CSV table of C-alpha atoms and ligand atoms in Angstrom, one decimal:
chain,number,residue,atom,x,y,z
A,1,UNK,CA,0.0,-0.1,-0.2
A,2,UNK,CA,1.6,3.1,-1.1
A,3,UNK,CA,1.4,6.5,1.1
A,4,UNK,CA,1.5,9.9,0.4
A,5,UNK,CA,4.0,11.4,2.7
A,6,UNK,CA,5.7,14.3,0.7
A,7,UNK,CA,4.0,17.6,-0.8
A,8,UNK,CA,5.3,19.8,-3.3
A,9,UNK,CA,4.5,23.7,-3.0
A,10,UNK,CA,5.4,25.4,-6.3
A,11,UNK,CA,5.8,29.0,-5.4
A,12,UNK,CA,8.2,30.2,-8.2
A,13,UNK,CA,5.5,32.1,-10.4
A,14,UNK,CA,5.6,36.0,-10.7
A,15,UNK,CA,2.2,36.5,-9.8
A,16,UNK,CA,1.9,39.5,-12.2
A,17,UNK,CA,-1.8,39.6,-11.7
A,18,UNK,CA,-1.1,41.2,-8.3
A,19,UNK,CA,1.7,43.8,-9.7
A,20,UNK,CA,2.6,46.1,-7.8
A,21,UNK,CA,1.9,44.1,-4.3
A,22,UNK,CA,4.0,41.3,-5.8
A,23,UNK,CA,7.2,43.2,-7.0
A,24,UNK,CA,9.1,42.5,-3.9
A,25,UNK,CA,6.3,40.2,-1.9
A,26,UNK,CA,5.7,36.7,-3.1
A,27,UNK,CA,2.2,36.2,-4.1
A,28,UNK,CA,1.7,33.3,-1.5
A,29,UNK,CA,2.7,35.4,1.4
A,30,UNK,CA,-0.3,37.6,0.8
A,31,UNK,CA,-2.4,37.0,4.0
A,32,UNK,CA,-6.1,35.8,4.2
A,33,UNK,CA,-7.0,38.2,7.3
A,34,UNK,CA,-3.9,37.3,9.1
A,35,UNK,CA,-2.2,34.0,7.9
A,36,UNK,CA,-0.4,33.9,4.3
A,37,UNK,CA,-1.7,31.8,1.7
A,38,UNK,CA,1.2,29.4,1.9
A,39,UNK,CA,0.7,28.8,5.6
A,40,UNK,CA,-2.9,27.8,4.8
A,41,UNK,CA,-1.6,25.2,2.1
A,42,UNK,CA,1.2,23.9,4.4
A,43,UNK,CA,-1.6,23.4,7.3
A,44,UNK,CA,-3.8,21.7,4.7
A,45,UNK,CA,-0.9,19.2,4.0
A,46,UNK,CA,0.1,18.6,7.3
A,47,UNK,CA,-3.3,17.8,8.4
A,48,UNK,CA,-3.4,15.3,5.4
A,49,UNK,CA,-0.2,13.5,7.0
A,50,UNK,CA,2.3,15.0,4.7
A,51,UNK,CA,5.6,14.6,6.5
A,52,UNK,CA,7.9,16.2,4.1
A,53,UNK,CA,7.2,19.8,2.6
A,54,UNK,CA,9.0,20.7,-0.4
A,55,UNK,CA,9.2,24.2,-1.8
A,56,UNK,CA,9.8,24.9,-5.3
A,57,UNK,CA,11.0,28.9,-4.9
A,58,UNK,CA,12.3,31.5,-7.0
A,59,UNK,CA,13.5,35.0,-7.3
A,60,UNK,CA,12.2,37.5,-4.5
A,61,UNK,CA,10.6,34.3,-2.5
A,62,UNK,CA,13.0,34.2,0.6
A,63,UNK,CA,10.0,35.7,2.6
A,64,UNK,CA,8.4,32.6,2.5
A,65,UNK,CA,11.7,30.7,4.0
A,66,UNK,CA,11.8,33.7,6.6
A,67,UNK,CA,8.4,32.7,7.4
A,68,UNK,CA,8.7,29.5,8.2
A,69,UNK,CA,12.0,29.8,10.3
A,70,UNK,CA,12.7,31.3,13.7
A,71,UNK,CA,12.5,35.0,14.1
A,72,UNK,CA,14.6,35.5,17.4
A,73,UNK,CA,14.6,39.3,17.7
A,74,UNK,CA,10.7,38.9,17.6
A,75,UNK,CA,10.4,36.1,19.6
A,76,UNK,CA,12.5,37.4,22.6
A,77,UNK,CA,10.2,40.9,22.2
A,78,UNK,CA,6.9,39.2,22.4
A,79,UNK,CA,8.5,37.0,25.4
A,80,UNK,CA,9.4,40.2,26.9
A,81,UNK,CA,6.0,41.8,26.7
A,82,UNK,CA,4.2,38.8,27.7
A,83,UNK,CA,2.6,38.2,24.5
A,84,UNK,CA,2.2,34.4,25.2
A,85,UNK,CA,-0.6,33.8,22.4
A,86,UNK,CA,1.2,35.5,19.6
A,87,UNK,CA,4.5,33.9,20.9
A,88,UNK,CA,2.9,30.1,20.5
A,89,UNK,CA,1.3,31.1,17.4
A,90,UNK,CA,4.5,32.0,15.9
A,91,UNK,CA,6.3,28.8,17.2
A,92,UNK,CA,3.4,26.6,15.9
A,93,UNK,CA,4.3,27.5,12.2
A,94,UNK,CA,7.8,25.8,12.5
A,95,UNK,CA,8.4,22.5,10.6
A,96,UNK,CA,9.8,19.5,12.1
A,97,UNK,CA,13.6,19.8,11.8
A,98,UNK,CA,14.6,18.1,8.5
A,99,UNK,CA,11.3,18.0,7.0
A,100,UNK,CA,11.3,21.0,4.8
A,101,UNK,CA,13.4,21.5,1.4
A,102,UNK,CA,13.8,24.7,-0.7
A,103,UNK,CA,14.8,24.3,-4.1
A,104,UNK,CA,14.8,26.9,-6.7
A,105,UNK,CA,13.4,27.2,-10.3
A,106,UNK,CA,15.7,29.8,-11.7
A,107,UNK,CA,13.3,30.9,-14.3
A,108,UNK,CA,9.4,30.8,-14.1
A,109,UNK,CA,9.0,28.6,-17.1
A,110,UNK,CA,5.7,27.2,-15.9
A,111,UNK,CA,4.0,24.9,-13.2
A,112,UNK,CA,4.9,21.5,-15.2
A,113,UNK,CA,8.8,23.0,-15.0
A,114,UNK,CA,8.4,23.8,-11.0
A,115,UNK,CA,7.0,20.6,-10.2
A,116,UNK,CA,10.0,19.1,-12.3
A,117,UNK,CA,12.7,20.9,-10.3
A,118,UNK,CA,11.4,19.0,-7.2
A,119,UNK,CA,12.2,15.3,-8.8
A,120,UNK,CA,15.2,14.6,-6.7
A,121,UNK,CA,13.4,15.0,-3.5
A,122,UNK,CA,10.7,12.7,-4.4
A,123,UNK,CA,12.3,9.5,-5.6
A,124,UNK,CA,9.8,7.0,-6.5
A,125,UNK,CA,6.8,7.9,-4.1
A,126,UNK,CA,3.5,9.2,-4.8
A,127,UNK,CA,3.2,12.9,-4.0
A,128,UNK,CA,1.0,15.8,-3.6
A,129,UNK,CA,1.3,19.1,-5.2
A,130,UNK,CA,-0.7,22.2,-3.5
A,131,UNK,CA,-1.1,25.6,-5.1
A,132,UNK,CA,-1.3,28.0,-2.3
A,133,UNK,CA,-3.2,30.7,-4.3
A,134,UNK,CA,-6.0,27.9,-4.9
A,135,UNK,CA,-7.6,28.5,-1.4
A,136,UNK,CA,-10.0,25.7,-0.6
A,137,UNK,CA,-12.2,26.2,2.5
A,138,UNK,CA,-13.5,23.3,3.9
A,139,UNK,CA,-14.5,21.4,7.0
A,140,UNK,CA,-12.1,18.6,6.2
A,141,UNK,CA,-9.0,19.8,4.6
A,142,UNK,CA,-9.1,19.0,0.8
A,143,UNK,CA,-6.1,17.0,0.5
A,144,UNK,CA,-7.1,15.0,3.6
A,145,UNK,CA,-10.3,14.1,1.3
A,146,UNK,CA,-7.9,13.3,-1.5
A,147,UNK,CA,-5.4,11.3,0.7
A,148,UNK,CA,-8.3,9.3,2.0
A,149,UNK,CA,-9.6,8.5,-1.5
A,150,UNK,CA,-6.0,7.7,-2.7
A,151,UNK,CA,-5.8,5.0,0.2
A,152,UNK,CA,-9.0,3.5,-2.0
A,153,UNK,CA,-7.5,3.7,-5.5
A,154,UNK,CA,-3.8,4.2,-5.4
A,155,UNK,CA,-3.9,6.1,-8.3
A,156,UNK,CA,-3.6,9.6,-9.9
A,157,UNK,CA,-5.9,12.1,-8.5
A,158,UNK,CA,-6.6,15.6,-9.8
A,159,UNK,CA,-9.0,18.0,-7.5
A,160,UNK,CA,-12.1,18.9,-9.5
A,161,UNK,CA,-14.8,21.6,-9.5
A,162,UNK,CA,-17.6,22.4,-11.8
A,163,UNK,CA,-17.1,25.6,-13.8
A,164,UNK,CA,-19.8,27.2,-16.2
A,165,UNK,CA,-19.2,27.4,-20.0
A,166,UNK,CA,-17.9,30.8,-19.9
A,167,UNK,CA,-14.8,29.7,-17.7
A,168,UNK,CA,-13.8,26.4,-19.2
A,169,UNK,CA,-11.0,28.1,-21.0
A,170,UNK,CA,-9.2,29.2,-18.0
A,171,UNK,CA,-8.6,25.8,-16.8
A,172,UNK,CA,-7.3,22.3,-17.2
A,173,UNK,CA,-10.7,20.3,-18.2
A,174,UNK,CA,-10.8,16.4,-17.8
A,175,UNK,CA,-12.7,14.1,-20.3
A,176,UNK,CA,-14.5,11.9,-17.7
A,177,UNK,CA,-14.6,8.0,-18.8
A,178,UNK,CA,-18.3,8.0,-17.9
A,179,UNK,CA,-20.5,10.7,-16.8
A,180,UNK,CA,-18.9,12.1,-13.7
A,181,UNK,CA,-22.0,11.4,-11.3
A,182,UNK,CA,-19.9,10.4,-8.1
A,183,UNK,CA,-17.4,12.2,-6.3
A,184,UNK,CA,-14.5,10.0,-7.4
A,185,UNK,CA,-14.7,9.0,-11.4
A,186,UNK,CA,-12.2,8.1,-13.9
A,187,UNK,CA,-10.7,10.5,-16.2
A,188,UNK,CA,-9.7,9.4,-19.6
A,189,UNK,CA,-8.0,12.7,-20.8
A,190,UNK,CA,-7.2,16.4,-19.8
A,191,UNK,CA,-6.8,19.5,-21.8
A,192,UNK,CA,-5.1,22.7,-20.7
A,193,UNK,CA,-7.3,25.8,-21.4
A,194,UNK,CA,-9.5,24.4,-24.1
A,195,UNK,CA,-12.1,26.5,-26.1
A,196,UNK,CA,-15.7,25.8,-25.3
A,197,UNK,CA,-15.8,23.8,-28.6
A,198,UNK,CA,-13.1,21.6,-27.5
A,199,UNK,CA,-13.8,21.3,-23.8
A,200,UNK,CA,-14.7,17.7,-23.3
A,201,UNK,CA,-16.7,18.5,-20.0
A,202,UNK,CA,-17.3,21.5,-17.6
A,203,UNK,CA,-15.0,19.5,-15.1
A,204,UNK,CA,-11.9,21.8,-14.0
A,205,UNK,CA,-9.1,20.8,-12.3
A,206,UNK,CA,-7.9,23.1,-9.5
A,207,UNK,CA,-4.8,23.4,-7.7
A,208,UNK,CA,-4.5,19.9,-5.6
A,209,UNK,CA,-3.1,16.7,-7.1
A,210,UNK,CA,-1.7,13.5,-5.9
A,211,UNK,CA,0.7,12.3,-8.7
A,212,UNK,CA,2.9,9.1,-9.4
A,213,UNK,CA,6.3,9.9,-9.4
A,214,UNK,CA,6.5,8.4,-13.2
A,215,UNK,CA,5.2,12.0,-14.2
A,216,UNK,CA,8.9,13.2,-13.7
A,217,UNK,CA,9.7,11.3,-16.8
A,218,UNK,CA,7.3,13.0,-18.9
A,219,UNK,CA,7.8,16.3,-17.4
A,220,UNK,CA,11.4,16.0,-18.4
A,221,UNK,CA,10.5,16.1,-22.1
A,222,UNK,CA,7.5,18.1,-21.8
A,223,UNK,CA,7.5,21.1,-24.4
A,224,UNK,CA,5.8,24.4,-23.9
A,225,UNK,CA,2.3,24.6,-24.0
A,226,UNK,CA,-0.3,26.8,-23.7
A,227,UNK,CA,1.0,30.8,-22.6
A,228,UNK,CA,4.2,29.4,-23.9
A,229,UNK,CA,4.8,27.7,-20.0
A,230,UNK,CA,5.4,23.8,-19.5
A,231,UNK,CA,2.0,22.8,-18.4
A,232,UNK,CA,1.8,20.2,-15.5
A,233,UNK,CA,-1.5,18.6,-17.0
A,234,UNK,CA,0.2,18.1,-20.9
A,235,UNK,CA,2.4,15.6,-18.8
A,236,UNK,CA,-0.9,13.8,-17.8
A,237,UNK,CA,-1.9,12.8,-21.3
A,238,UNK,CA,1.3,10.3,-21.8
A,239,UNK,CA,1.1,9.3,-18.1
A,240,UNK,CA,-2.8,8.4,-19.1
A,241,UNK,CA,-1.7,5.8,-21.4
A,242,UNK,CA,0.2,3.6,-18.5
A,243,UNK,CA,-2.0,4.4,-15.5
A,244,UNK,CA,-5.5,5.5,-14.1
A,245,UNK,CA,-6.2,8.9,-13.3
A,246,UNK,CA,-9.3,9.7,-11.0
A,247,UNK,CA,-11.2,13.3,-10.5
A,248,UNK,CA,-12.1,14.0,-7.1
A,249,UNK,CA,-14.9,16.5,-6.6
A,250,UNK,CA,-13.9,17.6,-3.0
A,251,UNK,CA,-16.2,19.1,-0.3
A,252,UNK,CA,-15.5,22.9,0.1
A,253,UNK,CA,-15.3,26.1,-1.5
A,254,UNK,CA,-12.5,27.3,-3.8
A,255,UNK,CA,-11.5,30.6,-4.3
A,256,UNK,CA,-9.0,31.6,-6.7
A,257,UNK,CA,-6.6,33.9,-4.8
A,258,UNK,CA,-4.5,34.3,-8.0
A,259,UNK,CA,-7.3,36.8,-9.1
A,260,UNK,CA,-8.0,40.0,-7.1
A,261,UNK,CA,-11.8,39.3,-6.6
A,262,UNK,CA,-11.4,35.6,-5.4
A,263,UNK,CA,-8.6,37.1,-3.1
A,264,UNK,CA,-11.1,39.9,-1.6
A,265,UNK,CA,-13.8,37.0,-1.3
A,266,UNK,CA,-11.5,34.5,0.6
A,267,UNK,CA,-10.6,37.4,3.1
A,268,UNK,CA,-14.5,38.0,3.8
A,269,UNK,CA,-15.1,34.5,3.7
A,270,UNK,CA,-12.9,33.9,6.4
A,271,UNK,CA,-13.3,37.3,8.3
A,272,UNK,CA,-17.0,36.0,8.4
A,273,UNK,CA,-16.6,32.7,10.3
A,274,UNK,CA,-13.9,34.6,12.8
A,275,UNK,CA,-15.9,35.6,16.1
A,276,UNK,CA,-13.4,38.6,16.4
A,277,UNK,CA,-14.3,39.8,13.0
A,278,UNK,CA,-17.8,39.0,12.0
A,279,UNK,CA,-19.9,41.6,13.5
A,280,UNK,CA,-17.7,44.6,12.3
A,281,UNK,CA,-17.3,42.9,9.0
A,282,UNK,CA,-20.9,42.2,8.3
A,283,UNK,CA,-21.8,45.6,9.4
A,284,UNK,CA,-19.3,47.1,7.1
A,285,UNK,CA,-20.7,44.7,4.0
A,286,UNK,CA,-24.4,45.7,4.9
A,287,UNK,CA,-23.4,49.7,4.5
A,288,UNK,CA,-21.4,49.0,1.6
A,289,UNK,CA,-24.1,47.4,-0.1
A,290,UNK,CA,-26.7,50.2,0.8
A,291,UNK,CA,-24.4,52.8,-0.5
A,292,UNK,CA,-23.9,50.8,-3.9
A,293,UNK,CA,-27.8,50.4,-4.1
A,294,UNK,CA,-28.2,54.3,-3.6
A,295,UNK,CA,-25.8,55.1,-5.9
A,296,UNK,CA,-27.1,52.8,-8.8
A,297,UNK,CA,-30.7,54.2,-8.3
B,1,UTP,P1,-0.1,30.9,-11.3
B,1,UTP,O1,0.0,30.8,-13.0
B,1,UTP,O2,-1.4,30.9,-10.8
B,1,UTP,O3,0.9,32.0,-10.9
B,1,UTP,O4,0.6,29.4,-10.9
B,1,UTP,P2,1.5,33.2,-11.4
B,1,UTP,O5,2.3,32.9,-12.8
B,1,UTP,O6,2.8,33.4,-10.4
B,1,UTP,O7,0.7,34.4,-11.6
B,1,UTP,P3,0.3,35.3,-12.7
B,1,UTP,O8,-0.4,34.8,-13.7
B,1,UTP,O9,1.6,35.9,-13.1
B,1,UTP,O10,-0.5,36.2,-11.7
B,1,UTP,C1,0.0,28.7,-9.9
B,1,UTP,C2,1.2,28.1,-8.8
B,1,UTP,O11,2.4,27.7,-9.7
B,1,UTP,C3,3.6,28.5,-9.3
B,1,UTP,C4,2.9,30.2,-8.9
B,1,UTP,O12,3.8,30.4,-7.9
B,1,UTP,C5,1.6,29.7,-8.2
B,1,UTP,O13,1.5,29.3,-6.8
B,1,UTP,N1,4.4,28.3,-10.3
B,1,UTP,C6,3.9,29.0,-11.6
B,1,UTP,C7,5.6,28.2,-10.4
B,1,UTP,O14,6.2,27.8,-9.2
B,1,UTP,N2,6.6,28.5,-11.4
B,1,UTP,C8,6.0,28.8,-12.7
B,1,UTP,O15,6.8,29.1,-13.3
B,1,UTP,C9,4.7,29.1,-12.7
């Protein structure tokens, strides 16, 4: 029985949709309320039983390494001020020594290339990939749901959500083997960012994957695809000839924090679930709504 123990966090992208905010700050360090996106992803992986955390970073990404390390000055100041709650929060971010690895993607050539950069840390184990900017808000962490499904099928698994026709060209779209009526269904093909006419379904791949290490052999040879980038999904096609793939419809709400609107929605979503923020924020939303309807009339 194979176990998913390792996860890759590709964080080497430029985050151009968030410029100028991402000029010096990694997109994955943007906070949802008070916690950076990358920390949510790492916590999700830890909750799914991941033991080894592999970051594929790039230029201007050192803030991510610093975030997951001690900050002695800050810690001693918090200690001196008796801010134990904040101090404990900071300490809880820390990885077990030796369980985290950073490698660098020297050029942002695409997600497929970023994942391939981590090949030497995976060896021949199945592994997870988590895109921190795909924020998935759920009771049971999305990757945990997928790992549970993996224990049943022991095959490649892609997180799937249904999208409207107008959005199929933004995603990798899967072709289900049969009509996708259950939450775990076999996939016979994947096309990256198809036109509506080419799209085999409305089932879109989102940023959580469990993959077999054989994918690296195909990524090694993978040419650039849509957008001039090495696409992870393009390497699924040759792998599909050898291995099974499943689509997995997770329970939860996916908010695309790579887009501005998605990022704002994620902040509101989390704030409205927080006891310390819900009253003030919902009051504010009501006021804003009132003002915008007055302006429209
Ligand atoms: P995105 O395409 O959403 O990120 O990649 P981006 O390219 O940084 O953003 P925009 O489109 O310019 O605004 C999804 C994830 O894959 C990583 C990104 O860091 C992000 O977490 N990625 C993307 C890499 O690690 N390397 C790449 O070459 C491309």
